[in-house]
Coordinates of C-alpha atoms and ligand atoms in Angstrom, one line a residue:
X14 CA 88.5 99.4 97.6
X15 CA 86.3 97.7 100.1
X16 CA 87.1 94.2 98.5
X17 CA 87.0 91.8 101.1
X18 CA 83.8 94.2 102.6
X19 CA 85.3 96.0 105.2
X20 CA 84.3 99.2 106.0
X21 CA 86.4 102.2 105.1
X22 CA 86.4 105.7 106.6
X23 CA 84.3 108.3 104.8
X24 CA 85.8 110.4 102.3
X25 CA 84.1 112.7 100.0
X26 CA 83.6 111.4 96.4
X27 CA 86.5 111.9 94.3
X28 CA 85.8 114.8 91.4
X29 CA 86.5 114.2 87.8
X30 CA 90.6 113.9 86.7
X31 CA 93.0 116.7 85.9
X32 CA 92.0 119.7 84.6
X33 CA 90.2 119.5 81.2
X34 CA 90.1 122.8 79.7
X35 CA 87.6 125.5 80.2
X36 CA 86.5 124.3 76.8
X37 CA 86.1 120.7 78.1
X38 CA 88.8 119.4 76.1
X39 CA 89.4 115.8 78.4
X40 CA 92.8 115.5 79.3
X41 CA 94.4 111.7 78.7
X42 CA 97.0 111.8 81.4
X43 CA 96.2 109.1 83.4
X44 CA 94.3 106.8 81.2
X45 CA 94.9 103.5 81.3
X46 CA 96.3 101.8 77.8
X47 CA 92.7 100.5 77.5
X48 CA 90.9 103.4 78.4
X49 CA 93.3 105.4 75.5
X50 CA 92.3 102.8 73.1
X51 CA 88.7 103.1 73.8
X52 CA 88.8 106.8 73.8
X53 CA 90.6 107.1 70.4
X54 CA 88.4 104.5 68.9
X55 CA 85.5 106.2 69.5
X56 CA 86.9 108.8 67.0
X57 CA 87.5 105.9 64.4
X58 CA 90.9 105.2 65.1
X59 CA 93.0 102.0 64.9
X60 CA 94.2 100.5 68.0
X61 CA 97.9 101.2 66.8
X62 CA 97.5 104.7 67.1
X63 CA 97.1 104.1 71.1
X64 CA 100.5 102.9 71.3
X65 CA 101.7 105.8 69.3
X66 CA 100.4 108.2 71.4
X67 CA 101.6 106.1 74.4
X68 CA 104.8 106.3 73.8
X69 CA 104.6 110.3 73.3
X70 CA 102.8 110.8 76.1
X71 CA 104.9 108.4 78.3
X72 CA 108.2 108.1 76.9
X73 CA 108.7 111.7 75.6
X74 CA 106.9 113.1 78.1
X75 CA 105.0 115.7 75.1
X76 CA 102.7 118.2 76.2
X77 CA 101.6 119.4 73.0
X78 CA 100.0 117.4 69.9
X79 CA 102.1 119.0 67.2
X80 CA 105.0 117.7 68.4
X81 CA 104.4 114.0 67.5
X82 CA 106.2 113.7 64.3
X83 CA 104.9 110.4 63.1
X84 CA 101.1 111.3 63.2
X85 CA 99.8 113.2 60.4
X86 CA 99.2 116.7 60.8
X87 CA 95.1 116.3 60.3
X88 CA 95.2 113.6 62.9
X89 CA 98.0 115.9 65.2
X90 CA 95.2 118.8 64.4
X91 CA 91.5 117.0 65.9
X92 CA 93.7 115.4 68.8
X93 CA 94.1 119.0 69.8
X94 CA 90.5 120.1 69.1
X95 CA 89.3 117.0 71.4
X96 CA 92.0 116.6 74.1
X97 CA 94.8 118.0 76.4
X98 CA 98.2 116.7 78.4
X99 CA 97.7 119.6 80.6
X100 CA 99.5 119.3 83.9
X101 CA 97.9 120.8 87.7
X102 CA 99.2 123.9 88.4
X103 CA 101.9 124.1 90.8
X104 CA 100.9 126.2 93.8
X105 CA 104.4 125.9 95.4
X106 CA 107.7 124.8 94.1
X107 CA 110.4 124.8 97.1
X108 CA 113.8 123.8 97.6
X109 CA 115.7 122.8 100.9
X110 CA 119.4 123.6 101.4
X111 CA 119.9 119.8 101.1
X112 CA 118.3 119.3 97.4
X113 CA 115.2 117.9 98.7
X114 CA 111.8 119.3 96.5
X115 CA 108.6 119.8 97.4
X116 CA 105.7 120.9 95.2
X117 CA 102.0 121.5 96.2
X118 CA 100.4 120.4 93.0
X119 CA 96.5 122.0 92.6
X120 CA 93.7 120.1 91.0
X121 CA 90.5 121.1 89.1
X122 CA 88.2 121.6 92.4
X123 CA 91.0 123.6 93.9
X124 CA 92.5 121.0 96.7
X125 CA 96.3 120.5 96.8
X126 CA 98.6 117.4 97.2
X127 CA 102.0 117.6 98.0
X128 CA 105.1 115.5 96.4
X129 CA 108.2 115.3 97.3
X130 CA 111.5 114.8 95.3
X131 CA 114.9 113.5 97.8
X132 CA 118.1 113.1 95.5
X133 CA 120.3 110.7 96.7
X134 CA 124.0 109.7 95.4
X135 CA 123.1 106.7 93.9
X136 CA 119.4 107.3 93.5
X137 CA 116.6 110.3 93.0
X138 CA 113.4 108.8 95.1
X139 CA 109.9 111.0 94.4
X140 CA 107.5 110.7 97.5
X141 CA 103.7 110.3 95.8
X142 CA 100.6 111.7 97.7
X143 CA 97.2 109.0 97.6
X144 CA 94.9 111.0 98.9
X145 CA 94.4 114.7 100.0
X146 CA 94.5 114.6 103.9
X147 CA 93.8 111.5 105.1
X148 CA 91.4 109.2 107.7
X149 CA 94.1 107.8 109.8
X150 CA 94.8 110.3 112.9
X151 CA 98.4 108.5 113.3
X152 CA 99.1 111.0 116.6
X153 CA 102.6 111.7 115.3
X154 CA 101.9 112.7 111.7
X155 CA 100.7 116.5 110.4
X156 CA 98.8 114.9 107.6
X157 CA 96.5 113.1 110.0
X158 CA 95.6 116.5 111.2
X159 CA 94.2 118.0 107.7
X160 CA 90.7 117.5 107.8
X161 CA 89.4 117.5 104.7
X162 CA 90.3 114.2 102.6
X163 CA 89.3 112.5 99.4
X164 CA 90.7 110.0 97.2
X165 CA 92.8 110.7 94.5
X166 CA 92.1 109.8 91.3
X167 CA 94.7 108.2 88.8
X168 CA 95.4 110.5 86.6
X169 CA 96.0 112.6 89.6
X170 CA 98.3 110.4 91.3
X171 CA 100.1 109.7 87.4
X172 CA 100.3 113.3 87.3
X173 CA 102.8 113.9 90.6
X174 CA 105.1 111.6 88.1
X175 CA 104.7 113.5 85.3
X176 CA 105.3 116.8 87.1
X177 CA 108.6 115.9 88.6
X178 CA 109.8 114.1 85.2
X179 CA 109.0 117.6 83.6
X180 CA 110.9 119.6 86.2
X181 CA 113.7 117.0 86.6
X182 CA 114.1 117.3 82.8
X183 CA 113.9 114.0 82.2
X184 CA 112.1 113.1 79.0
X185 CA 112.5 111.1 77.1
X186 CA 112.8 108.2 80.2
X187 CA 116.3 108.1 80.4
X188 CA 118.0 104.3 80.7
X189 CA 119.8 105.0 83.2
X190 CA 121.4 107.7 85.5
X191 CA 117.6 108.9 86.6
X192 CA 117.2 111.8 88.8
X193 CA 113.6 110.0 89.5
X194 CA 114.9 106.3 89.9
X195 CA 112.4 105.4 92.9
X196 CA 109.1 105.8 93.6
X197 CA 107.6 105.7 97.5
X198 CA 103.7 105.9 98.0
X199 CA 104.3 108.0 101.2
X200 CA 103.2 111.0 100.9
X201 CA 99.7 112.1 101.8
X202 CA 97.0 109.5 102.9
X203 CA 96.9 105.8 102.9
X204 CA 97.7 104.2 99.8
X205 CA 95.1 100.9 100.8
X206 CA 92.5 103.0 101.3
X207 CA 92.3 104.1 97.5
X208 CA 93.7 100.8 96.5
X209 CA 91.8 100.9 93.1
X210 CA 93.6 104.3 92.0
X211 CA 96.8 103.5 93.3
X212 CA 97.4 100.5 91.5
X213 CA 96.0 101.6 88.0
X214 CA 98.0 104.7 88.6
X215 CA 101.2 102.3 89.2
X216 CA 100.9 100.1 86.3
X217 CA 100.9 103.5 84.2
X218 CA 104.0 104.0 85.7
X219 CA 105.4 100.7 85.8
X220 CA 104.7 100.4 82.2
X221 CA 107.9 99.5 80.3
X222 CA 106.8 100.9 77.0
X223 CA 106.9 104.3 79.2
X224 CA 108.1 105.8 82.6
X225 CA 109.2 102.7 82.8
X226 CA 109.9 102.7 86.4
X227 CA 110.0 98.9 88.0
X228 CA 107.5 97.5 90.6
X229 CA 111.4 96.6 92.3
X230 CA 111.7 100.4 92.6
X231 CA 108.4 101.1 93.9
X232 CA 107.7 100.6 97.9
X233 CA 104.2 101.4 98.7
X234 CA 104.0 102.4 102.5
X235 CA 100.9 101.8 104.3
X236 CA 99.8 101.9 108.0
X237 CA 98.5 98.2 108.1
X238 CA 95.3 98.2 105.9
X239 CA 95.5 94.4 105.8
X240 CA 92.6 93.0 103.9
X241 CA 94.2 94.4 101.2
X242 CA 97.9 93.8 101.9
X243 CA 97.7 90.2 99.6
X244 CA 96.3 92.3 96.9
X245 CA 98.7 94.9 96.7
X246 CA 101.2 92.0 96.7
X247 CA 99.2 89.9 94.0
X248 CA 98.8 92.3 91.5
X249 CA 101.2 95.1 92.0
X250 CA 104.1 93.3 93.4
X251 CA 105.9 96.5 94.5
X252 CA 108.0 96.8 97.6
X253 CA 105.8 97.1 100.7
X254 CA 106.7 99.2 103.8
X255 CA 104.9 98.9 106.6
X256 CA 104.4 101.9 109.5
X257 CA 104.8 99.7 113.1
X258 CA 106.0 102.1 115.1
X259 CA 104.9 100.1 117.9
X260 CA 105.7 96.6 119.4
X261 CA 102.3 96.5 122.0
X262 CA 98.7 96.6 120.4
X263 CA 98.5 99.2 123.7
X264 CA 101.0 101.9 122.6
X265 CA 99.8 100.9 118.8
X266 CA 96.2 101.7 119.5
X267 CA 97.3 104.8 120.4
X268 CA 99.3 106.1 118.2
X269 CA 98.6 104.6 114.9
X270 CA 94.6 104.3 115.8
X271 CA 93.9 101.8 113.0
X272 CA 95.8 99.3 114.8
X273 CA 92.1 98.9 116.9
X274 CA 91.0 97.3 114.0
X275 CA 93.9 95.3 112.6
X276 CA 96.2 95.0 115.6
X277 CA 99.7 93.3 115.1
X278 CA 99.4 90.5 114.9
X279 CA 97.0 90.1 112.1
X280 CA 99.4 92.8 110.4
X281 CA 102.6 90.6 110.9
X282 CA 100.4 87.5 109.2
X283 CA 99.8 89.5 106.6
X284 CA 103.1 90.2 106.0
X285 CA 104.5 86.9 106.3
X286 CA 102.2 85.8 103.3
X287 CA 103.1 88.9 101.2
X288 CA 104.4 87.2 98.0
X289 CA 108.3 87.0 96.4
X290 CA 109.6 88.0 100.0
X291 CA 113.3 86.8 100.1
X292 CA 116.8 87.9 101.2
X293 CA 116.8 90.4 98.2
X294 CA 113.5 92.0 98.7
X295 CA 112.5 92.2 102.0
X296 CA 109.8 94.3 103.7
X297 CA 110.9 97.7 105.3
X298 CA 109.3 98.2 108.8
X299 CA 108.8 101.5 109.3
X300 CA 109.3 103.1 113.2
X301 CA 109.1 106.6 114.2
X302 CA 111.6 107.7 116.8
X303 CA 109.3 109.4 120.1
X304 CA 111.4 110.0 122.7
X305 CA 110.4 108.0 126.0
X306 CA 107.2 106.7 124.4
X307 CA 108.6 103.9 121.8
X308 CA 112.2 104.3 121.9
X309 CA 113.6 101.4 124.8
X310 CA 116.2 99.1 124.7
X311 CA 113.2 96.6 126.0
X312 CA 111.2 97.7 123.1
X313 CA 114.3 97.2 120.3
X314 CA 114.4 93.9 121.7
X315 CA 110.9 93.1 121.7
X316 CA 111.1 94.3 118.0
X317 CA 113.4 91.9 116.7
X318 CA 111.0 89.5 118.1
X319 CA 107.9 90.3 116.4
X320 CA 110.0 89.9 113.3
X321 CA 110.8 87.0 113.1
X322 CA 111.0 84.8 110.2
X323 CA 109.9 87.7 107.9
X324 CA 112.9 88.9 105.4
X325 CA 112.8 92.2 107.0
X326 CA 114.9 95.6 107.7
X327 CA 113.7 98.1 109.9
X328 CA 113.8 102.0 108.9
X329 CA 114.2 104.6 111.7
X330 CA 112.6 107.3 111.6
X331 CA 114.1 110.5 113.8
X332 CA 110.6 111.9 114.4
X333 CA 110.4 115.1 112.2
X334 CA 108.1 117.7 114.5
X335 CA 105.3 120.0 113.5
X336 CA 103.7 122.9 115.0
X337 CA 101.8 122.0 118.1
X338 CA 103.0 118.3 117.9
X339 CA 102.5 116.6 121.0
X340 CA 105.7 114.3 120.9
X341 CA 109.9 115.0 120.8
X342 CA 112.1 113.6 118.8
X343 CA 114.0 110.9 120.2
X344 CA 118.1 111.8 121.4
X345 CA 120.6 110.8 118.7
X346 CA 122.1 107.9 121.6
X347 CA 118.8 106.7 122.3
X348 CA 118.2 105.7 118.7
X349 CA 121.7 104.4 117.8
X350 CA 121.3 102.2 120.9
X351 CA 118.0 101.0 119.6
X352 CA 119.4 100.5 115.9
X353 CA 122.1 98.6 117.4
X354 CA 119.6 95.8 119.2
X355 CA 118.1 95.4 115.7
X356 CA 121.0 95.7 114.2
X357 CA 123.2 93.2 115.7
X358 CA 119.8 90.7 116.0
X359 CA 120.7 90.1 112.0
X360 CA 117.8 93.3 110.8
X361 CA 119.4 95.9 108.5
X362 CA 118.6 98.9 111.0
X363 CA 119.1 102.4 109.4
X364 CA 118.4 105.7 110.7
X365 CA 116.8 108.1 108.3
X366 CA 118.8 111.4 108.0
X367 CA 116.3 113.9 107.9
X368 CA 115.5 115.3 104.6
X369 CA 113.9 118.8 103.6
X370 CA 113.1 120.0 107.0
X371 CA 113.7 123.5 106.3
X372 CA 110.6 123.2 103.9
X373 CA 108.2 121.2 105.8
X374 CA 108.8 118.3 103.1
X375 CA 110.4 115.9 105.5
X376 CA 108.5 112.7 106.0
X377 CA 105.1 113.4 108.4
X378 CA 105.1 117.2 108.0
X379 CA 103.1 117.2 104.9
X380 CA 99.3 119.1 105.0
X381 CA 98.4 121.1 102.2
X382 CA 95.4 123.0 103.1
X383 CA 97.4 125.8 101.4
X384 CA 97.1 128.4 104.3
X385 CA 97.7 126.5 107.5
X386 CA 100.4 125.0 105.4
X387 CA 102.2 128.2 104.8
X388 CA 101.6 129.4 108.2
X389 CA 102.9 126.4 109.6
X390 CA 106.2 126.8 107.4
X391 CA 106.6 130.1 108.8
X392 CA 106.2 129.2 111.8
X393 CA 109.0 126.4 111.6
X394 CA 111.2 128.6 110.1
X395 CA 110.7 131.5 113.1
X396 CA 111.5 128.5 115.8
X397 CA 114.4 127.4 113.7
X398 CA 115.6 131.3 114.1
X399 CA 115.3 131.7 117.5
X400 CA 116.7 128.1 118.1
Ligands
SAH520 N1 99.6 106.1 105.3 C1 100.9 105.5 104.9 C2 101.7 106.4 104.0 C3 102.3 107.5 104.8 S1 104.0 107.2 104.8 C4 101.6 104.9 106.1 O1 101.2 105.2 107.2 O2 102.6 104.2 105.9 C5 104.7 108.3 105.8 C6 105.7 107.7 106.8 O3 106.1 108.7 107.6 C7 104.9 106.7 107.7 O4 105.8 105.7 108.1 C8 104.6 107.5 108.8 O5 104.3 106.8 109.9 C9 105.8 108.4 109.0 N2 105.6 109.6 109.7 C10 104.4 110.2 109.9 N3 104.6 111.3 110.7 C11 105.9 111.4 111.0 C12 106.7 112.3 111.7 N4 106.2 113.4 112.2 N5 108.0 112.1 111.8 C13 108.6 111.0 111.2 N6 107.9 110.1 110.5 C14 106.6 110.3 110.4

């Protein structure tokens, strides 16, 4: 974070990782190949055994030391003295009507991130959450209303993945056929603003000798942090989204507030430099249906303007409402009429079909201070009655 020196919203200090046991047993979920070696070599181990245990933790997904077969059982017996793979408790485990699932995954100081798991026919995509809250006050977003935020930490973020592997059943990493083929970094918070986290969490992930998931099928959304937009595309290479919403700096500043201090123009350079761009992998724009604040023919057309010469497709987003939002979503004419303009200028223009409304998991309704959270679920589902 902070590498090219600018200056970040304050968030509280992250805490340590996951959960080590009330006996201080350190948990290993999360570590980083080095880091594993490191830690077993300070208990006189060989560097082999860090792949070993690699491929148990990450391949088969083991949550218990006596299950790895090939160690010997003195070995199996002091990694269990030392260390855990515990997991965060699961505060809530919810599933909508349409197969979308949400948990709210609690940490060892007690705060909650949500993630969310949207099957598809042809894929299974898990939504991961960066930080808890987060600094951005996007005026459409729930999120941007939580007010207490800090970073995640790796392990924390690796451990959303982990989570849904175990409840999806899927260890060891199937080849093919995943229920958890695709990995999105929207969820809570802004992935560029814990930059240093997110990617070591990533490159557990990406790791082929494990989750195995590819930096192809990973799209890390972000509202337009751009000092570290060439980053995430140098080392990472993932997919990036980007959240416009907006085709003047004047609406922008408004509702996506960071535009003040990286308006769109700065943001579009940054994209057009983003590496490997081509026909084939393209950047996803991100807009938010509002109904008679962004949602013009003028402003479709003005879109496909600011786009050009980036390989690019445009994602539109039905706005998904929350209690006390101060917006509407946009009418179902208006947006095919805008997805059209895009559409027919040559731009891949689909509109998202709502997912997991009924349980708040649908994209911008996430906040996970645990008790507004539930109030505000209630609440939703007490309009959706009397609707
Ligand atoms: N901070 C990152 C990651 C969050 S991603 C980012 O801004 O990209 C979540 C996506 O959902 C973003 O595109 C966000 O703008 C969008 N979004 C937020 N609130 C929404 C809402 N109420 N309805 C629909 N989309 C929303």
């Amino acid at each position: 974070m902070g590498a090219m020196g600018e200056s970040e919203p304050a968030v509280t200090p992250e805490v340590a990782a996951l959960p080590a046991d009330a006996d201080g047993r350190a948990n290993l979920i999360g570590l980083s190949r080095e880091e594993l070696a490191a830690t077993l070599a300070e208990i006189g181990q060989p560097a082999f055994r860090a792949r070993q245990l690699w491929h148990w933790i990450y391949h088969r997904g083991a949550v218990d030391f006596a299950a790895m077969s090939n160690l010997s059982k003195d070995f199996r017996a002091e990694l269990a003295q030392r260390f855990t793979l515990a997991r965060p408790a699961i505060s809530v485990d919810r599933q909508s009507i349409d197969g979308t699932r949400k948990w709210l995954l609690k940490f060892a100081d007690g705060q909650e991130v949500e993630s969310v798991h949207i099957p598809e026919e042809d894929r299974g995509t898990l939504c991961v959450s960066s930080q808890v809250g987060c600094t951005l006050t996007c005026k459409f977003c729930h999120t941007g209303t939580q007010r207490l935020v800090r970073n995640l930490t790796a392990p924390e973020i690796v451990a959303q993945v982990m989570n849904a592997r175990d409840a999806l059943g899927e260890w060891p990493s199937p080849q093919e056929g995943r229920l958890l083929s695709n990995i999105v970094m929207m969820g809570m918070g802004e992935p560029l603003y814990n930059f240093d986290n997110v990617a070591k969490a990533l490159k557990i992930v990406m790791d082929h000798e494990g989750i195995a998931i590819s930096r192809r099928k990973i799209t890390l959304s972000t509202a337009g942090v751009v000092p570290m937009i060439e980053r995430c595309g140098a080392e990472l290479g993932v997919m990036l989204a980007i959240s416009l919403h907006a085709v003047t700096d004047e609406l922008r500043d408004r509702i996506v507030p960071i535009n003040k201090k990286y308006p769109i123009a700065e943001l579009l350079n940054a994209c057009r430099n983003y590496p490997g761009l081509n026909n084939a992998r393209r950047i996803t724009f991100e807009y938010v249906m509002l109904k008679d604040v962004n949602d013009s023919p003028a402003e479709a057309r003005a879109l496909v303007k600011l786009l050009k010469g980036i390989p690019a497709k445009v994602n539109l987003i039905p706005f998904n409402p929350w209690p006390g939002a101060p917006f509407e979503r946009s009418t179902p004419e208006r947006i095919a009429a805008f997805s059209d303009i895009v559409f027919n200028a040559g731009y891949a223009s689909p509109v998202r079909t709502p997912r997991g409304e009924d349980i708040m998991a649908a994209c911008g309704q996430l906040k996970s201070d645990s008790v507004k959270q539930r109030r505000s679920e209630r609440d939703a589902a007490e309009a959706r009655a009397s609707a």
